[in-house]
PDB file of C-alpha atoms in Angstrom:
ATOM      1  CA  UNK A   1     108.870 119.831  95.753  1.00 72.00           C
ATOM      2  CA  UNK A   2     107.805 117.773  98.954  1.00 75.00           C
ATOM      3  CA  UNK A   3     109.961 117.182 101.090  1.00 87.00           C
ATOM      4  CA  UNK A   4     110.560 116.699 104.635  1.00 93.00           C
ATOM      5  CA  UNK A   5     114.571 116.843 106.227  1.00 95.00           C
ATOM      6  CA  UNK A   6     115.576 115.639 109.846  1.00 96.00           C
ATOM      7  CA  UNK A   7     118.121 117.341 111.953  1.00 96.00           C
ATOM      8  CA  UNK A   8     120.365 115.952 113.337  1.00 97.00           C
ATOM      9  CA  UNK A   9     121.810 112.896 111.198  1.00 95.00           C
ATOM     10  CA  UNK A  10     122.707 110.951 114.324  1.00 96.00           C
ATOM     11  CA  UNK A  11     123.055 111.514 117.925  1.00 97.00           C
ATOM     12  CA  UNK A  12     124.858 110.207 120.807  1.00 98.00           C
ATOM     13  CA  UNK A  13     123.092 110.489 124.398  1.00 97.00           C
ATOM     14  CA  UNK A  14     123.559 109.299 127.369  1.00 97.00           C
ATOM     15  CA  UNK A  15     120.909 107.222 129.455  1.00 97.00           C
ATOM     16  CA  UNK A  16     118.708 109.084 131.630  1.00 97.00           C
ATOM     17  CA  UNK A  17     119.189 112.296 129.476  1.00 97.00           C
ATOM     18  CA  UNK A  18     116.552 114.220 127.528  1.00 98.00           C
ATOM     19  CA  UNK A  19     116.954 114.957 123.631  1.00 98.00           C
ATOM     20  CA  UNK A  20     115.162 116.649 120.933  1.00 98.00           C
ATOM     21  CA  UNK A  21     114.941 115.802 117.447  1.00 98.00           C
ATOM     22  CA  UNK A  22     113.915 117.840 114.630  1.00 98.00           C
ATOM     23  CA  UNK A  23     111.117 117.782 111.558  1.00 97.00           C
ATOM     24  CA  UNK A  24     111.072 120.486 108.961  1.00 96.00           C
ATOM     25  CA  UNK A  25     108.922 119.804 105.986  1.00 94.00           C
ATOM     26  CA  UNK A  26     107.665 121.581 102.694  1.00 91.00           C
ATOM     27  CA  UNK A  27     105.149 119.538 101.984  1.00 83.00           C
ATOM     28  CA  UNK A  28     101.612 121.293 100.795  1.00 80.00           C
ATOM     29  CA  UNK A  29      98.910 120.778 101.357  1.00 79.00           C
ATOM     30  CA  UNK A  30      99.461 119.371 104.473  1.00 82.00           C
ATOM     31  CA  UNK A  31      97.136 115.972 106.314  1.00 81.00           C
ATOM     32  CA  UNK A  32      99.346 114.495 109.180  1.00 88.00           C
ATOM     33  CA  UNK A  33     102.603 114.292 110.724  1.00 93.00           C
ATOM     34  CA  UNK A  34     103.909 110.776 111.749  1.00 94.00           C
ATOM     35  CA  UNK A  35     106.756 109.773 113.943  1.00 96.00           C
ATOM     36  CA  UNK A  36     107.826 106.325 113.684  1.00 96.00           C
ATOM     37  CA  UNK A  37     111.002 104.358 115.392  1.00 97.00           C
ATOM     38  CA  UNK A  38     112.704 101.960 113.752  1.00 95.00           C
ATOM     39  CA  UNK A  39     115.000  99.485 115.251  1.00 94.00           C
ATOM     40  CA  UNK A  40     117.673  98.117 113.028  1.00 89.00           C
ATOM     41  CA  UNK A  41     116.967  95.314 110.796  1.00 85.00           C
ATOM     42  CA  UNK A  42     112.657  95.745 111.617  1.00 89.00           C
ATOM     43  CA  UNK A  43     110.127  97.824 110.432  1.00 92.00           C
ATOM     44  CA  UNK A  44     109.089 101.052 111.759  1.00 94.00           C
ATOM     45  CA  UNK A  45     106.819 101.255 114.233  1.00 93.00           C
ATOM     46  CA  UNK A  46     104.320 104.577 114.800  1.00 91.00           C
ATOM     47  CA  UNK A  47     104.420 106.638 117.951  1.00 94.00           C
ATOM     48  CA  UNK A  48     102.476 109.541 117.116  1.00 91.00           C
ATOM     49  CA  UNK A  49     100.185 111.097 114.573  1.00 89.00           C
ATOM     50  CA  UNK A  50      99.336 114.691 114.635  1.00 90.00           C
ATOM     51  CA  UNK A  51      97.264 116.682 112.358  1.00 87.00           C
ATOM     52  CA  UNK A  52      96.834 120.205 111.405  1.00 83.00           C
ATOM     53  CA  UNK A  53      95.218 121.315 114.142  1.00 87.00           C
ATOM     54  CA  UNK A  54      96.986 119.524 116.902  1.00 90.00           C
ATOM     55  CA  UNK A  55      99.999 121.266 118.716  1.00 92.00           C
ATOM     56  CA  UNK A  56     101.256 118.372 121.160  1.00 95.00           C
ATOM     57  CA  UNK A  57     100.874 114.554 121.195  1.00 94.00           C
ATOM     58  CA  UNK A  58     102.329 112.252 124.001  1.00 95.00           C
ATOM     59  CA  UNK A  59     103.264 108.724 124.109  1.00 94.00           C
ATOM     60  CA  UNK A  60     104.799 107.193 127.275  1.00 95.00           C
ATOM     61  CA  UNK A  61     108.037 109.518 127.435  1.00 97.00           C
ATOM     62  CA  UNK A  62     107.648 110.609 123.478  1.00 97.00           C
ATOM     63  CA  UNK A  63     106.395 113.630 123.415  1.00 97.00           C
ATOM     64  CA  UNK A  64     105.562 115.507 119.155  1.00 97.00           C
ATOM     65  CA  UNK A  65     104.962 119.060 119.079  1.00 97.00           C
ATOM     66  CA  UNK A  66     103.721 120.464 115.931  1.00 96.00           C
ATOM     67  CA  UNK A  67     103.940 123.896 114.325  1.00 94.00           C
ATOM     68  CA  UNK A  68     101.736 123.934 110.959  1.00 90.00           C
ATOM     69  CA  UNK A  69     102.764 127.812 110.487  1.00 91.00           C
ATOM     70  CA  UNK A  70     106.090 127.246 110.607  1.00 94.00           C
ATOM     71  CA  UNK A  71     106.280 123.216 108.934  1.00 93.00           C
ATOM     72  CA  UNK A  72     108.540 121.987 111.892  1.00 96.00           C
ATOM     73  CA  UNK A  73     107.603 119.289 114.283  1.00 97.00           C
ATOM     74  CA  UNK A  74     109.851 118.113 117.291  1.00 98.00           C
ATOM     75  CA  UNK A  75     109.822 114.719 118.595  1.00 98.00           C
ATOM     76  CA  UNK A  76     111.380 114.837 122.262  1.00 98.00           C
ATOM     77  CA  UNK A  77     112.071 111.769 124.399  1.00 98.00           C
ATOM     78  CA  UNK A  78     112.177 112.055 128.176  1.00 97.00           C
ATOM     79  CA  UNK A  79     114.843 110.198 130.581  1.00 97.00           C
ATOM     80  CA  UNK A  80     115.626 108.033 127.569  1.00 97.00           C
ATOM     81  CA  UNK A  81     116.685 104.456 127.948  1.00 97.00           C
ATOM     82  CA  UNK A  82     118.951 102.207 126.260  1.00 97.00           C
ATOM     83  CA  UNK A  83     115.905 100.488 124.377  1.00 96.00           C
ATOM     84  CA  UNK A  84     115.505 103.923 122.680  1.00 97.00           C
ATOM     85  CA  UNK A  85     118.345 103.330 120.424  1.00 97.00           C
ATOM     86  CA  UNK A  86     116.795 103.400 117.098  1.00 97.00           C
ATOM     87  CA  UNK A  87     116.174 105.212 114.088  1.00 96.00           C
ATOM     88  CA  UNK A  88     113.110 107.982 114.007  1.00 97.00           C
ATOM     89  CA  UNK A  89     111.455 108.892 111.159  1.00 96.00           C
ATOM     90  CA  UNK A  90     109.557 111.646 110.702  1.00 96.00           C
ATOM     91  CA  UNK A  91     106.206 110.853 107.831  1.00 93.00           C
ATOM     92  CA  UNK A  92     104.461 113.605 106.172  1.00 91.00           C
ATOM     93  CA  UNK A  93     101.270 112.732 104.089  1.00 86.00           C
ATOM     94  CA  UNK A  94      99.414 115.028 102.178  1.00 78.00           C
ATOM     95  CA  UNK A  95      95.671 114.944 101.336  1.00 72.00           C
ATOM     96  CA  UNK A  96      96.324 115.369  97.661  1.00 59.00           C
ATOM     97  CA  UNK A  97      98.909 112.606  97.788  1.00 53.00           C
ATOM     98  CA  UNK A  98      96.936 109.447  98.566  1.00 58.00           C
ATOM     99  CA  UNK A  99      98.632 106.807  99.623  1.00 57.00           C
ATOM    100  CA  UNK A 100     101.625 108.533  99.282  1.00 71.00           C
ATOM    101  CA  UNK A 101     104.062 109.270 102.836  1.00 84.00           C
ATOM    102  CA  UNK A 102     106.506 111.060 102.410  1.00 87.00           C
ATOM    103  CA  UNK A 103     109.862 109.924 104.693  1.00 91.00           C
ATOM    104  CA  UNK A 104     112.435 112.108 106.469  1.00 93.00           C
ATOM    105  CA  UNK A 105     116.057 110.566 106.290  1.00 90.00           C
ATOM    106  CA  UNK A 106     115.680 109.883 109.695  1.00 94.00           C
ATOM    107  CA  UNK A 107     117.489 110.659 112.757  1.00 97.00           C
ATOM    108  CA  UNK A 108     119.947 107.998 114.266  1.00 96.00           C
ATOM    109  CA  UNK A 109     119.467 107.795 118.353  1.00 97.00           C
ATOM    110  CA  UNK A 110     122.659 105.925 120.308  1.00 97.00           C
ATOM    111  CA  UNK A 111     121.843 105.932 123.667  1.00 98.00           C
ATOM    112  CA  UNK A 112     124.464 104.652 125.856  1.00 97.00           C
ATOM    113  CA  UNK A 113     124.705 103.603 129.496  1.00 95.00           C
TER     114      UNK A 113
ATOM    115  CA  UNK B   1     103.765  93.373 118.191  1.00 50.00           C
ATOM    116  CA  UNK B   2     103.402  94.405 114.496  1.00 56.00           C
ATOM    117  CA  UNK B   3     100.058  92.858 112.803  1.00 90.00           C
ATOM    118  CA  UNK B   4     101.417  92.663 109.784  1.00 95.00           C
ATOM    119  CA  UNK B   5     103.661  89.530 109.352  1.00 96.00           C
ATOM    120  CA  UNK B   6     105.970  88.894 106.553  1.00 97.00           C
ATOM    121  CA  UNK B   7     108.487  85.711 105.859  1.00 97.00           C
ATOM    122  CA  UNK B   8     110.637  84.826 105.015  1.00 97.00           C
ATOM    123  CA  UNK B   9     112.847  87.228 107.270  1.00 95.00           C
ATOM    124  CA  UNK B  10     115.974  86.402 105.318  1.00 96.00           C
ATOM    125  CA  UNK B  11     116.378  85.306 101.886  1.00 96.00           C
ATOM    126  CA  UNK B  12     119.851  85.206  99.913  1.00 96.00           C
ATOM    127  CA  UNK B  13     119.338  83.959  96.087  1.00 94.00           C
ATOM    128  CA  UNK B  14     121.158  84.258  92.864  1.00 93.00           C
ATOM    129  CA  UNK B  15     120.599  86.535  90.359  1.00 91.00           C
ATOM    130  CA  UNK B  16     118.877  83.583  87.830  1.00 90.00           C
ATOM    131  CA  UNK B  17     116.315  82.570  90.770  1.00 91.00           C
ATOM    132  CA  UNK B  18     112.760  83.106  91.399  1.00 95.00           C
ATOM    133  CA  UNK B  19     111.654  83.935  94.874  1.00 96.00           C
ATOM    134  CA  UNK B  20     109.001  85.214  96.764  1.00 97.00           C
ATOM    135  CA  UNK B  21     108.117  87.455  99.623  1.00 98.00           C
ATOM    136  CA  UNK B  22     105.015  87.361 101.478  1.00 98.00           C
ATOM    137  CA  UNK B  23     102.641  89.750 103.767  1.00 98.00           C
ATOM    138  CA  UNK B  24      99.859  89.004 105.886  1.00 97.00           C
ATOM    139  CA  UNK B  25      97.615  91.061 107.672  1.00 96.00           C
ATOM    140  CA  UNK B  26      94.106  90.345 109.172  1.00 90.00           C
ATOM    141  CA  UNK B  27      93.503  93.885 110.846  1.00 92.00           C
ATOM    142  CA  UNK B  28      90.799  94.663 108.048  1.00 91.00           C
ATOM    143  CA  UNK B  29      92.998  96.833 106.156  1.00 92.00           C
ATOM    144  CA  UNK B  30      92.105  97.303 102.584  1.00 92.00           C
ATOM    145  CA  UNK B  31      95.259  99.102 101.281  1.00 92.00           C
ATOM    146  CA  UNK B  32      98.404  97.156 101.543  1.00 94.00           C
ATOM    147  CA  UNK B  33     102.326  98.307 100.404  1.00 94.00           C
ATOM    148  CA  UNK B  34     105.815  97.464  98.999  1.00 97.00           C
ATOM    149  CA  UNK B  35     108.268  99.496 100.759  1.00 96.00           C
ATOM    150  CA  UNK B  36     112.358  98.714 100.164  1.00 96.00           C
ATOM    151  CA  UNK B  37     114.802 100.411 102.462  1.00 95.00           C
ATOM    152  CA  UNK B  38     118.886 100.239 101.785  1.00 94.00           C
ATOM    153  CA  UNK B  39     121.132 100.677 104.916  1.00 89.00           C
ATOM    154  CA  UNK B  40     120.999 104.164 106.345  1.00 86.00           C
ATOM    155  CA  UNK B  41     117.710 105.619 104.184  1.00 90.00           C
ATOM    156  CA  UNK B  42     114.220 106.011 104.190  1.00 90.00           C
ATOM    157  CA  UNK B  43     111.761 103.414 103.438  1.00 92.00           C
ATOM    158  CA  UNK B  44     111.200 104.365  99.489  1.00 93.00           C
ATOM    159  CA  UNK B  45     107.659 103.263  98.021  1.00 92.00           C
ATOM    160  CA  UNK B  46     107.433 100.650  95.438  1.00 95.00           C
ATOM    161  CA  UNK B  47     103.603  99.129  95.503  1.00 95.00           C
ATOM    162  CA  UNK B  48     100.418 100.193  96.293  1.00 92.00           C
ATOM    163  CA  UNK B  49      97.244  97.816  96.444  1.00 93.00           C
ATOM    164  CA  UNK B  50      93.888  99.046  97.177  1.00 90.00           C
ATOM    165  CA  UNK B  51      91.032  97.008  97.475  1.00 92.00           C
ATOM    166  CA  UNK B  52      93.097  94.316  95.620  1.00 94.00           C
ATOM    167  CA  UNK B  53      93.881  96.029  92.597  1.00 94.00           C
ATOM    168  CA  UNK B  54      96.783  97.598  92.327  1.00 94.00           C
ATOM    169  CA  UNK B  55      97.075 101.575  92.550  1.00 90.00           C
ATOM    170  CA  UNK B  56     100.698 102.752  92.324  1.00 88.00           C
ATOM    171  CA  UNK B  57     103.559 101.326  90.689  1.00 91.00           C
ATOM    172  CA  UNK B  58     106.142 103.603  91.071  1.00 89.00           C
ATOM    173  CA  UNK B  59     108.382 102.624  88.195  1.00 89.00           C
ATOM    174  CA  UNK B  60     109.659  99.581  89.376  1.00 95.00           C
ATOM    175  CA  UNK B  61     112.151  97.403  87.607  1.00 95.00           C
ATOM    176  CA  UNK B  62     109.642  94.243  86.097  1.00 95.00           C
ATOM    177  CA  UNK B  63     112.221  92.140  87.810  1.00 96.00           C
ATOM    178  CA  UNK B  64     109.612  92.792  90.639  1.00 97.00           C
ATOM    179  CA  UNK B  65     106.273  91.666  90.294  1.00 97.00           C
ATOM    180  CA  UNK B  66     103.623  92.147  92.689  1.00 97.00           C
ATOM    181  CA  UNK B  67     100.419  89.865  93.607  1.00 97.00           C
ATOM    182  CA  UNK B  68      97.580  90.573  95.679  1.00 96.00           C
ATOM    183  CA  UNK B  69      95.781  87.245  95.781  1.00 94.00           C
ATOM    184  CA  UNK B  70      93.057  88.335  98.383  1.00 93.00           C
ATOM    185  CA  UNK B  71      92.498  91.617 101.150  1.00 89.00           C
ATOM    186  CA  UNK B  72      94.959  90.119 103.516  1.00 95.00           C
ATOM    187  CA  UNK B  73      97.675  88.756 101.484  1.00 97.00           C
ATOM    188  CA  UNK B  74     100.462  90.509  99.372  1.00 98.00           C
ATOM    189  CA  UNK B  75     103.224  88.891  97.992  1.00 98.00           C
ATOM    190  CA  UNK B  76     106.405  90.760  95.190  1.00 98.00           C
ATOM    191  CA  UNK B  77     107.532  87.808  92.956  1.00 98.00           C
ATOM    192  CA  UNK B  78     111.306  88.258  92.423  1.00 97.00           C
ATOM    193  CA  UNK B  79     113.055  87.254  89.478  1.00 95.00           C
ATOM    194  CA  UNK B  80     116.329  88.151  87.995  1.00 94.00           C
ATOM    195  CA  UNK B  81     117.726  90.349  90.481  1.00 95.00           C
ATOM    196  CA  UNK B  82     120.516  92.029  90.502  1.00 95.00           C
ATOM    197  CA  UNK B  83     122.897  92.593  93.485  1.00 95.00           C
ATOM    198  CA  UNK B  84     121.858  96.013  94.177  1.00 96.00           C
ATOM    199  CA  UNK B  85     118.322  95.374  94.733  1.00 97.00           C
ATOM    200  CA  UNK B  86     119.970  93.910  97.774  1.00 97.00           C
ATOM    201  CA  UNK B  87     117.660  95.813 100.881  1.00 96.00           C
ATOM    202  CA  UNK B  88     115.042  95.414 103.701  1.00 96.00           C
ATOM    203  CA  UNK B  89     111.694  95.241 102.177  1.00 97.00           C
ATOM    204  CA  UNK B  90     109.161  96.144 104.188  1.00 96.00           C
ATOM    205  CA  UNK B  91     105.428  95.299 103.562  1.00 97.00           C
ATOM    206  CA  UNK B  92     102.677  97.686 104.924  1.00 94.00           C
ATOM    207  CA  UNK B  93      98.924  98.013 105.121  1.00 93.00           C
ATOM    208  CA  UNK B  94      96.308 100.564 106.137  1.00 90.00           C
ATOM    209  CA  UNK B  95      92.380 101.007 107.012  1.00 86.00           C
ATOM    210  CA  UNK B  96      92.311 102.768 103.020  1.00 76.00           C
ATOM    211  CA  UNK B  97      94.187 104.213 100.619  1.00 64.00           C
ATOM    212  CA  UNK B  98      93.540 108.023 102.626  1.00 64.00           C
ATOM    213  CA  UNK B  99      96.423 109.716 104.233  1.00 62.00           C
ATOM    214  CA  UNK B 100      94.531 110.089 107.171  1.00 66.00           C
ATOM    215  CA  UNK B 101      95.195 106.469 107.768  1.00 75.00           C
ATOM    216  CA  UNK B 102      98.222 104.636 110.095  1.00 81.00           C
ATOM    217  CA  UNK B 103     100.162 102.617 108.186  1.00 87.00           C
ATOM    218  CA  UNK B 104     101.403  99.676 110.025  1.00 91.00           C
ATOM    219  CA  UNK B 105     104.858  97.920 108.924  1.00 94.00           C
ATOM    220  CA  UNK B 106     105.925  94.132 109.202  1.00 95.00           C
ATOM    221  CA  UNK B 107     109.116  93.146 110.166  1.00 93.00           C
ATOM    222  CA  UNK B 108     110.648  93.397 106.658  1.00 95.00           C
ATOM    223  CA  UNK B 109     112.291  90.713 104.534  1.00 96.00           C
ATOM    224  CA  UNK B 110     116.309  91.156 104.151  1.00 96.00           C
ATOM    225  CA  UNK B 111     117.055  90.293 100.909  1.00 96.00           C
ATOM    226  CA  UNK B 112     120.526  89.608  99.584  1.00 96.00           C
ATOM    227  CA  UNK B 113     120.749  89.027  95.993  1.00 96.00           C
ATOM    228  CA  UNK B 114     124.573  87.018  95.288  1.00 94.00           C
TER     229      UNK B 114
END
């Protein structure tokens, strides 16, 4: 079955620190890896898309790493800032699944001053 | 900004009335989608259009009924609800149908159903 799981539920930083969060999926064959953020109450909004062959993807102080071998992406977020306090979702898509993404759960950023 | 832009942002209605959501996009796309998202979980697919015609239904109640009236515009006809289909729906397009493709979110519609 496809699926893809976030670690951890929720976490609780504070600003200025670093974090990692974590993307394991099962989903085969593979297409893309998407991480979006989602503010409460709006839709999600994409930071990065990585495919097969790509390893690392930056965005501002968003930085995706991707392991195809071993299904796990990372999303980590540099000197974060209260404005980072959001949901992030982790998207898996699969070439034999069109228009089908398939959603983490989601990790729940609190960033606090 | 998102591109895609859907109103009303809030709508409360009663379990007899008929309501509507809309979505608008004018980036091009040619696939467009009914997400709804409860408190706390993923966005979970309900819709697909492609190329106006409608690709995926992914057993959803026929409380919801969904209209593609041209490329750019989606709407889900509600009617009937009941007070768990309270959620955020989210409306979403992309280039095509492929999974290679970004899909790009509106702001959502909260819907409370009383």
């Amino acid at each position: 079955k496809n699926q893809v799981e976030q670690s951890p539920q929720s976490l609780i930083i504070l600003e200025g620190k670093n974090c990692t969060l974590q993307c394991n999926y099962t989903v085969s064959p593979f297409s893309n890896l998407r991480w979006y953020k989602q503010d409460t109450g709006r839709g999600p909004v994409s930071l990065t898309i990585m495919t097969f062959s790509e390893n690392t993807k930056s965005n501002g102080r968003y930085t995706a790493t991707l392991d195809a071998d071993t299904k796990q992406s990372s999303l980590h977020i540099t000197a974060s800032q209260l404005s980072d306090s959001a949901s992030y979702i982790c998207v898996v898509s699969s070439p034999s699944g069109t228009y089908k993404y398939i959603f983490g759960t989601g990790t729940r950023l609190k960033v606090l001053a | 900004d998102t591109e895609v832009t859907q109103t009303p942002k809030h709508l409360v209605m009663g379990m007899t009335n008929k309501k509507s959501l809309k979505c608008e996009q004018h980036m091009g796309h040619r696939a467009m989608y009914w997400y709804k998202q409860k408190a706390k979980k993923p966005p979970e697919l309900m819709f697909v259009y492609s190329y106006e015609k409608l690709s995926i239904n992914e057993s959803v109640p026929s409380r919801f009924s969904p209209e593609c009236p041209n490329s750019s515009l989606l709407n889900l006809h509600l009617h009937a609800l009941q007070p768990e289909d309270s959620a955020l729906y989210l409306c979403a397009s992309s280039m095509q149908g492929n999974s290679g493709n970004t899909i790009y979110f509106g702001e959502g519609s909260w819907l409370t159903v009383v």
